[in-house]
Tab-separated table of C-alpha atoms and ligand atoms in Angstrom:
chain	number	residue	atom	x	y	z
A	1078	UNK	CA	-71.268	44.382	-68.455
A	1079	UNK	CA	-73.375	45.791	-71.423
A	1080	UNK	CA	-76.870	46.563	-72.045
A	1081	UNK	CA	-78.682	44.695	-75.429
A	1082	UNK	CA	-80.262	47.500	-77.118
A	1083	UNK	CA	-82.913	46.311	-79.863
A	1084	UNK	CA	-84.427	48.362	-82.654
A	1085	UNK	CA	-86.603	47.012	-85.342
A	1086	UNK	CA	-84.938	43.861	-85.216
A	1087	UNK	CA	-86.369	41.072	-87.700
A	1088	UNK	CA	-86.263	37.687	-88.771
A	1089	UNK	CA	-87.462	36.583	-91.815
A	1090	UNK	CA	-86.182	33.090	-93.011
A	1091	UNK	CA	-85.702	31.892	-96.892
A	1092	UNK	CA	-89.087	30.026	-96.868
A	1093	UNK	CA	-90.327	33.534	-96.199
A	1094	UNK	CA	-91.497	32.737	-92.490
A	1095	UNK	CA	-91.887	35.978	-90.874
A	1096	UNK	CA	-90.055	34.702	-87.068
A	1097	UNK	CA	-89.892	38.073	-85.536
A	1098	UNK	CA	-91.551	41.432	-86.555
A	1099	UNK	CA	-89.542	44.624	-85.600
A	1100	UNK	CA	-88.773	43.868	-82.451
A	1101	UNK	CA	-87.585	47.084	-80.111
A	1102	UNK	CA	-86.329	46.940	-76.526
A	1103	UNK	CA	-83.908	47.818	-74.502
A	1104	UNK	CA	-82.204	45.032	-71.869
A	1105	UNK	CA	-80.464	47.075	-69.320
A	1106	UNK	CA	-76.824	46.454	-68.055
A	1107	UNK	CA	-76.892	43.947	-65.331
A	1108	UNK	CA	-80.548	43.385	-66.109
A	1109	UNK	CA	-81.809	39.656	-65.766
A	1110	UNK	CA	-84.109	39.514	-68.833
A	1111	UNK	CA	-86.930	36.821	-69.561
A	1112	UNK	CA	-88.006	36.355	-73.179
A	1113	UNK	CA	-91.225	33.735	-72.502
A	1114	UNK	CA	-94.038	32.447	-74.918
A	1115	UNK	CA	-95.360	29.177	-76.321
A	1116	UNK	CA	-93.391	27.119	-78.824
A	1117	UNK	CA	-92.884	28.612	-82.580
A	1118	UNK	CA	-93.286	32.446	-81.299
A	1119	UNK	CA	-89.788	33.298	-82.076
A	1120	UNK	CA	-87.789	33.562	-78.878
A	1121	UNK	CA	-84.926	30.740	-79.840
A	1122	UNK	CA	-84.753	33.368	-82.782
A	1123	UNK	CA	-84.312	36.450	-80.879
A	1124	UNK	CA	-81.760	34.969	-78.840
A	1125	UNK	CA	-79.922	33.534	-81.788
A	1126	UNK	CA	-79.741	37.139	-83.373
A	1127	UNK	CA	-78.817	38.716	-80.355
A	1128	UNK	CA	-76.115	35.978	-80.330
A	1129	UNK	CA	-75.056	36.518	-83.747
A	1130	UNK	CA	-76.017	32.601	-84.804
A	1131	UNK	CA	-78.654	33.985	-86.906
A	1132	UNK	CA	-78.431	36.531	-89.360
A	1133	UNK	CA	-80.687	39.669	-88.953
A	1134	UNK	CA	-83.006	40.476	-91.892
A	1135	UNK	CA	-83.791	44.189	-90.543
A	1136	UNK	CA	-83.462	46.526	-87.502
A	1137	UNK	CA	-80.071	47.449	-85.850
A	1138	UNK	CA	-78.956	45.135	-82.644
A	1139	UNK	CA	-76.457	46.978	-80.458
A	1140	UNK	CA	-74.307	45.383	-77.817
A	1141	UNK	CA	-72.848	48.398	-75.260
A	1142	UNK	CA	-71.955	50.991	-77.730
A	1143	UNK	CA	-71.257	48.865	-80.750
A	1144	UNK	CA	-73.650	47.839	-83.853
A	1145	UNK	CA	-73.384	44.065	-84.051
A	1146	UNK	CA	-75.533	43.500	-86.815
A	1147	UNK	CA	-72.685	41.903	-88.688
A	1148	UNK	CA	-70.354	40.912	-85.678
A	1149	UNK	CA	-69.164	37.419	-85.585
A	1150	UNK	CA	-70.471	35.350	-82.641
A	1151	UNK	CA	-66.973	34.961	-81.186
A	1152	UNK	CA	-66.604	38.769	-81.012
A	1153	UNK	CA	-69.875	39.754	-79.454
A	1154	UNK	CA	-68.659	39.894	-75.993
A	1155	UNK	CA	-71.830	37.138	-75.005
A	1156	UNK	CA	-71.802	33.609	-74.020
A	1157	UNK	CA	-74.415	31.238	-74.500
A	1158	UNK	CA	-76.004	28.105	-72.371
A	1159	UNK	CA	-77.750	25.546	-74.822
A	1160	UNK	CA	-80.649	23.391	-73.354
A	1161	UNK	CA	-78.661	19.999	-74.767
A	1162	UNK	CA	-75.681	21.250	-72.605
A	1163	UNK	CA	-73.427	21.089	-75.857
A	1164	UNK	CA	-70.385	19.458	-74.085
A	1165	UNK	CA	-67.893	17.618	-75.965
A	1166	UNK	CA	-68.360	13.723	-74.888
A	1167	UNK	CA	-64.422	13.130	-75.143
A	1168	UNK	CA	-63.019	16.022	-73.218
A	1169	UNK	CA	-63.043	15.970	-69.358
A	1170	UNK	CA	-64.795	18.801	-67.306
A	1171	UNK	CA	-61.483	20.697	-66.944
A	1172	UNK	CA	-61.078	20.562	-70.973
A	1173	UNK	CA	-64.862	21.341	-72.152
A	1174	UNK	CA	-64.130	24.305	-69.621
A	1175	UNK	CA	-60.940	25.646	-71.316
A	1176	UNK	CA	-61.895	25.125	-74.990
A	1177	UNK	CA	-63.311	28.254	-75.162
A	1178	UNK	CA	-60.485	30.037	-73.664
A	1179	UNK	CA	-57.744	28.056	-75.707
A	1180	UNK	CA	-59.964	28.691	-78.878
A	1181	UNK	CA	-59.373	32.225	-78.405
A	1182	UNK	CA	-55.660	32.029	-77.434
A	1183	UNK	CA	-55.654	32.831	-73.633
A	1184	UNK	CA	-52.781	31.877	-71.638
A	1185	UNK	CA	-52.411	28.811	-69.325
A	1186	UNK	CA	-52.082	30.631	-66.353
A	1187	UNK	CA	-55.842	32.642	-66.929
A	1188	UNK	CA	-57.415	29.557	-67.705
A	1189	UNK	CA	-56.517	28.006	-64.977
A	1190	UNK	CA	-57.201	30.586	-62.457
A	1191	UNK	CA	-60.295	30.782	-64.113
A	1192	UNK	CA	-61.267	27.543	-64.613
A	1193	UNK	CA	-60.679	26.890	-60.615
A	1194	UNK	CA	-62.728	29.962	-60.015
A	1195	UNK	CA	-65.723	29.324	-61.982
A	1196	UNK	CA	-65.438	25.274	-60.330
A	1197	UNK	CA	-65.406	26.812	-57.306
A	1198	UNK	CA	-68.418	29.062	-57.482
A	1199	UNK	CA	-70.487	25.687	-59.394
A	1200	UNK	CA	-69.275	23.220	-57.083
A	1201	UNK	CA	-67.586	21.221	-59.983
A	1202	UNK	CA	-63.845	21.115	-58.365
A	1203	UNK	CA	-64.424	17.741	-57.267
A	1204	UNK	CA	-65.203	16.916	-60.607
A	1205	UNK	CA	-63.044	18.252	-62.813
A	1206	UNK	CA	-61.889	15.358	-64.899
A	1207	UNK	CA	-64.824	13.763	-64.674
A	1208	UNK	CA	-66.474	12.757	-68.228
A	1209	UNK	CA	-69.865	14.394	-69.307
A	1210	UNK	CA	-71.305	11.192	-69.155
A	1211	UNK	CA	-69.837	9.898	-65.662
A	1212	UNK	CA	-72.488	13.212	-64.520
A	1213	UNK	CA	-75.981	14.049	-63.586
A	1214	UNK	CA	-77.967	16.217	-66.226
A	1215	UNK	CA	-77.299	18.787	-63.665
A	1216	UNK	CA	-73.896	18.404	-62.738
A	1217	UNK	CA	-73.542	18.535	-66.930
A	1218	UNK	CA	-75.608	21.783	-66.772
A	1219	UNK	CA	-73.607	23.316	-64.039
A	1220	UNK	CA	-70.532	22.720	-66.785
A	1221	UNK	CA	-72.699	23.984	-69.597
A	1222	UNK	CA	-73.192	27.272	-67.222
A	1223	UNK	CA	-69.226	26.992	-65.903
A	1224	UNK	CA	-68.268	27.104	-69.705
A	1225	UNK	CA	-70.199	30.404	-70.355
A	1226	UNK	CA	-68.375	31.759	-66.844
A	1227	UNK	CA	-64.754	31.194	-68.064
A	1228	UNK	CA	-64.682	33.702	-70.565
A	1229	UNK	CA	-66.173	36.233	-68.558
A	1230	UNK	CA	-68.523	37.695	-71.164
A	1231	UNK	CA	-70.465	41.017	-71.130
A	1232	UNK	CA	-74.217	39.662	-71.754
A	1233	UNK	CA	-75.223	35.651	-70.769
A	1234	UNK	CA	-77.821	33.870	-73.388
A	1235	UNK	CA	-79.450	31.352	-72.148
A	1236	UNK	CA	-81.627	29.248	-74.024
A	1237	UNK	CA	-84.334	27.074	-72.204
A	1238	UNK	CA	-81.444	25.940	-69.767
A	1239	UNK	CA	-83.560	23.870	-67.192
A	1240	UNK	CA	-85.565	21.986	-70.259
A	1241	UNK	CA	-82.861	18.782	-69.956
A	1242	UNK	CA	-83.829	18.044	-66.282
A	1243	UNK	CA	-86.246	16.539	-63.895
A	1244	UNK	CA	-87.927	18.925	-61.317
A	1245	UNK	CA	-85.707	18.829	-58.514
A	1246	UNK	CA	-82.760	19.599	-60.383
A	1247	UNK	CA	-84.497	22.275	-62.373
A	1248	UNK	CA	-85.135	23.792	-59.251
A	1249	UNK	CA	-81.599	23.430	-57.959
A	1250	UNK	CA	-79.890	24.726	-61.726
A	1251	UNK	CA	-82.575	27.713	-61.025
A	1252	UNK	CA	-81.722	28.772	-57.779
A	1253	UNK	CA	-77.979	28.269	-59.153
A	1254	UNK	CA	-78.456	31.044	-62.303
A	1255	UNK	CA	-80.223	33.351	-59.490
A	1256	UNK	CA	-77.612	33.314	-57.479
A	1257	UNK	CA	-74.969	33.921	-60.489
A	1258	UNK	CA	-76.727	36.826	-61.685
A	1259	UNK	CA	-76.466	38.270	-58.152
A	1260	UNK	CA	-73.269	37.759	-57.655
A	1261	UNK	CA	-71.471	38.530	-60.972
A	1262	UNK	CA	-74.152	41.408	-61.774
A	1263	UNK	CA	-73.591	40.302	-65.465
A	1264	UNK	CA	-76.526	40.937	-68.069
A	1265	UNK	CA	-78.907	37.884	-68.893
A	1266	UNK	CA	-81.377	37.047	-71.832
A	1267	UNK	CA	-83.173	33.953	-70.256
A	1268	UNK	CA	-85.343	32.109	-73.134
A	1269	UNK	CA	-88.277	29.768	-71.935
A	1270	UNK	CA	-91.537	28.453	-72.628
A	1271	UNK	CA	-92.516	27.805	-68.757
A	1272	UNK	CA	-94.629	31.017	-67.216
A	1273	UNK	CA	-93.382	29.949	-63.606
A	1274	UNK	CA	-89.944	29.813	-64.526
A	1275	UNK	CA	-90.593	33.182	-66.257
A	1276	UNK	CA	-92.128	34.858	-63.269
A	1277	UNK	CA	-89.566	33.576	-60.599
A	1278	UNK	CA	-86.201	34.451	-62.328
A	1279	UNK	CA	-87.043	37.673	-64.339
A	1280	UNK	CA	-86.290	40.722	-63.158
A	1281	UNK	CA	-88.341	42.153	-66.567
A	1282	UNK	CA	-90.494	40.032	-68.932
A	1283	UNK	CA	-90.631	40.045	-72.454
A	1284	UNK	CA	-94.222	38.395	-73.666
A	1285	UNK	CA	-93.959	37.341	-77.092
A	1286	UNK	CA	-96.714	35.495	-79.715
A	1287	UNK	CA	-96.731	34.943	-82.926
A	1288	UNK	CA	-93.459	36.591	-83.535
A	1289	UNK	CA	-94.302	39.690	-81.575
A	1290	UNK	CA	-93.874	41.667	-78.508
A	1291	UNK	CA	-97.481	41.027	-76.330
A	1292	UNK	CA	-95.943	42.924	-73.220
A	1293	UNK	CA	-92.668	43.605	-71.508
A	1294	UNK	CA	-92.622	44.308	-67.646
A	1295	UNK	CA	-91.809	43.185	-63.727
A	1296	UNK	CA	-93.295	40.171	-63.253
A	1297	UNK	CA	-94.960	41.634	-60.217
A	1298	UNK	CA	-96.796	44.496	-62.944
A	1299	UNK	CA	-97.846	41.360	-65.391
A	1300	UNK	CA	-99.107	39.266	-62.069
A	1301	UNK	CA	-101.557	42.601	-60.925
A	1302	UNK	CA	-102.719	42.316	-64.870
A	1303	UNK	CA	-101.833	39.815	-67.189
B	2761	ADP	P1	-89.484	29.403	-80.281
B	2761	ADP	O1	-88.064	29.470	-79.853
B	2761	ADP	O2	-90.342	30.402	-79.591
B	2761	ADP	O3	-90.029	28.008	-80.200
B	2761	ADP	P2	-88.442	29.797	-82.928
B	2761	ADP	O4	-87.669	31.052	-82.868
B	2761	ADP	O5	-87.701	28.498	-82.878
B	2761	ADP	O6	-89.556	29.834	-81.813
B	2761	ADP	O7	-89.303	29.797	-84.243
B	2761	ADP	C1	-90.121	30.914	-84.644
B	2761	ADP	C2	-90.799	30.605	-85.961
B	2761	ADP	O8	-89.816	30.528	-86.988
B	2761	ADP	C3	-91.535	29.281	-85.985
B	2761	ADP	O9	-92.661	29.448	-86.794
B	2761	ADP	C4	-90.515	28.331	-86.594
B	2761	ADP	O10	-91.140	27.241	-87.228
B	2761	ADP	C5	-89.821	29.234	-87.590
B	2761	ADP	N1	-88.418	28.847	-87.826
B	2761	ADP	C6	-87.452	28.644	-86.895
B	2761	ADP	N2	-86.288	28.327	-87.472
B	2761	ADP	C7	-86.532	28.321	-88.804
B	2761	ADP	C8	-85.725	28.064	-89.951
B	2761	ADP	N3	-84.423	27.743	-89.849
B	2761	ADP	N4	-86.299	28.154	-91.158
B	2761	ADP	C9	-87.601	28.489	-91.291
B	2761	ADP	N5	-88.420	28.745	-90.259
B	2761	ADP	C10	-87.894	28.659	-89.028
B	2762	ADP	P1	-86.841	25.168	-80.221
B	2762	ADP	O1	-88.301	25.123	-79.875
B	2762	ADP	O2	-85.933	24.959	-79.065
B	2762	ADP	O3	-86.473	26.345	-81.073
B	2762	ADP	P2	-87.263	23.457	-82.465
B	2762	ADP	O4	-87.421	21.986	-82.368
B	2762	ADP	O5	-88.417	24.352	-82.749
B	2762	ADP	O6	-86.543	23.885	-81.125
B	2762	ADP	O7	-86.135	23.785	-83.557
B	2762	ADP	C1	-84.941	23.066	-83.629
B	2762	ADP	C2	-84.116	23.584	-84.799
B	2762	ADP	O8	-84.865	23.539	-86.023
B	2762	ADP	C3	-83.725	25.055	-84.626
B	2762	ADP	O9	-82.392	25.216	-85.089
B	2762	ADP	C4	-84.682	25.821	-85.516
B	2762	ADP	O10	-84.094	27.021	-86.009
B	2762	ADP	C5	-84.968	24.827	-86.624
B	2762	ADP	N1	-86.330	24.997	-87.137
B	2762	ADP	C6	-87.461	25.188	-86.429
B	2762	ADP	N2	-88.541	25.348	-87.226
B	2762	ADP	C7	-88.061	25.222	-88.501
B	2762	ADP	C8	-88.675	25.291	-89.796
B	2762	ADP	N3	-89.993	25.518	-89.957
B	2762	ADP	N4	-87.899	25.114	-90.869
B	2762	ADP	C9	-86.574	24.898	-90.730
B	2762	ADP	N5	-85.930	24.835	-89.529
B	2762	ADP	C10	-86.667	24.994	-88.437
């Protein structure tokens, strides 16, 4: 576990669009954080900084202890969950879920204790060489999330997750992260545009426009006054 610790963190891209202005905060260790706000107001951004997918123009981002301004993504200690699931069509569930872990030269034995673990707590074991597109959009977002368990990283990004699917599964994926963050006690940076997704699965809220912070609080403090 780590906490995210932002200060003065900003984006400006090559056309000169200003995506984030100095952004300071601190995400807690073990803290489930929310960055919400319409389309365009630079949360995809953040989270790409704080995954190291996105270079950062100013400001110092620190992960635990360490200055990862200029960290590669695959050292960071984080894992990320894409909204388009990013699995690889050809590869069973099994293989999209060791990839990772072969990539960065982890024995057999770990990855496949870990690989029945994480099916296990996802209910994927029946389905583990299964193709992506034999699956549900959830069952593929429950491998998207399984991936990100494997390598048991420090800090989960996720990045408009529940976007892909229909209500009820949103619902169901939902309850699923909840009950992940519970039980591992990781830290999370949730991205979304949905207020109601915002208000049900943050434990803080960060309220961003325009490429800066509005508000960040419990959702219960931004209900009494928003
Ligand atoms: P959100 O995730 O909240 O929809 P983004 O972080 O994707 O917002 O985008 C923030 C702002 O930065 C928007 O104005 C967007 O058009 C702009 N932007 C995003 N990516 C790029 C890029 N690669 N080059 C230039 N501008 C970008
Ligand atoms: P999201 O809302 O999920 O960020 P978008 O459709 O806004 O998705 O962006 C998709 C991709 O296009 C992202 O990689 C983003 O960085 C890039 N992008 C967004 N706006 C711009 C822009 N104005 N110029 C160049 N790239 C952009």
């Amino acid at each position: 576990m780590a906490s995210v610790q932002l200060d003065g963190v900003r984006k400006v891209y090559d056309n000169g669009q200003v995506a984030v202005h100095g952004a300071s905060f601190e995400i807690a260790d073990g803290e489930l954080m929310v960055l919400v706000g319409p389309s365009g107001c630079g949360k995809s951004t953040l989270l790409r900084m704080i995954a190291g997918l996105e270079e950062i123009s100013g400001g110092t981002l620190k992960i635990g202890e360490r200055v990862v301004n200029d960290v590669a993504p695959k050292d960071r200690d984080i894992a990320m969950v894409f909204q388009s699931y990013a699995l690889y069509p050809h590869m069973t569930v099994a293989e999209n879920l060791a990839f990772g872990l072969k990539l960065r030269k982890h024995d057999k034995a770990t990855i496949d204790a870990r690989i029945k673990a994480a099916a296990e707590t996802l209910g994927l074991t029946a389905m583990l060489d299964k193709l992506p597109k034999a699956m549900s959009g959830g069952q593929r977002q429950r491998v998207a999330l399984g991936r990100a368990l494997v390598r048991e990283p420090s800090v989960f990004l996720l990045d408009e997750p529940l976007s892909n699917l229909d209500a009820k599964l949103r619902h169901s994926v939902r309850t699923e992260i909840a009950r992940l963050h519970r039980q591992l006690g990781t830290t999370m940076i949730y991205v979304t545009h949905d207020q109601v997704e915002a208000m049900t699965l943050g434990q803080r809220i960060v309220v961003l426009k325009d490429g800066q912070i509005q508000q960040i609080d419990t959702p219960m403090a931004l209900y009494d006054r928003p």
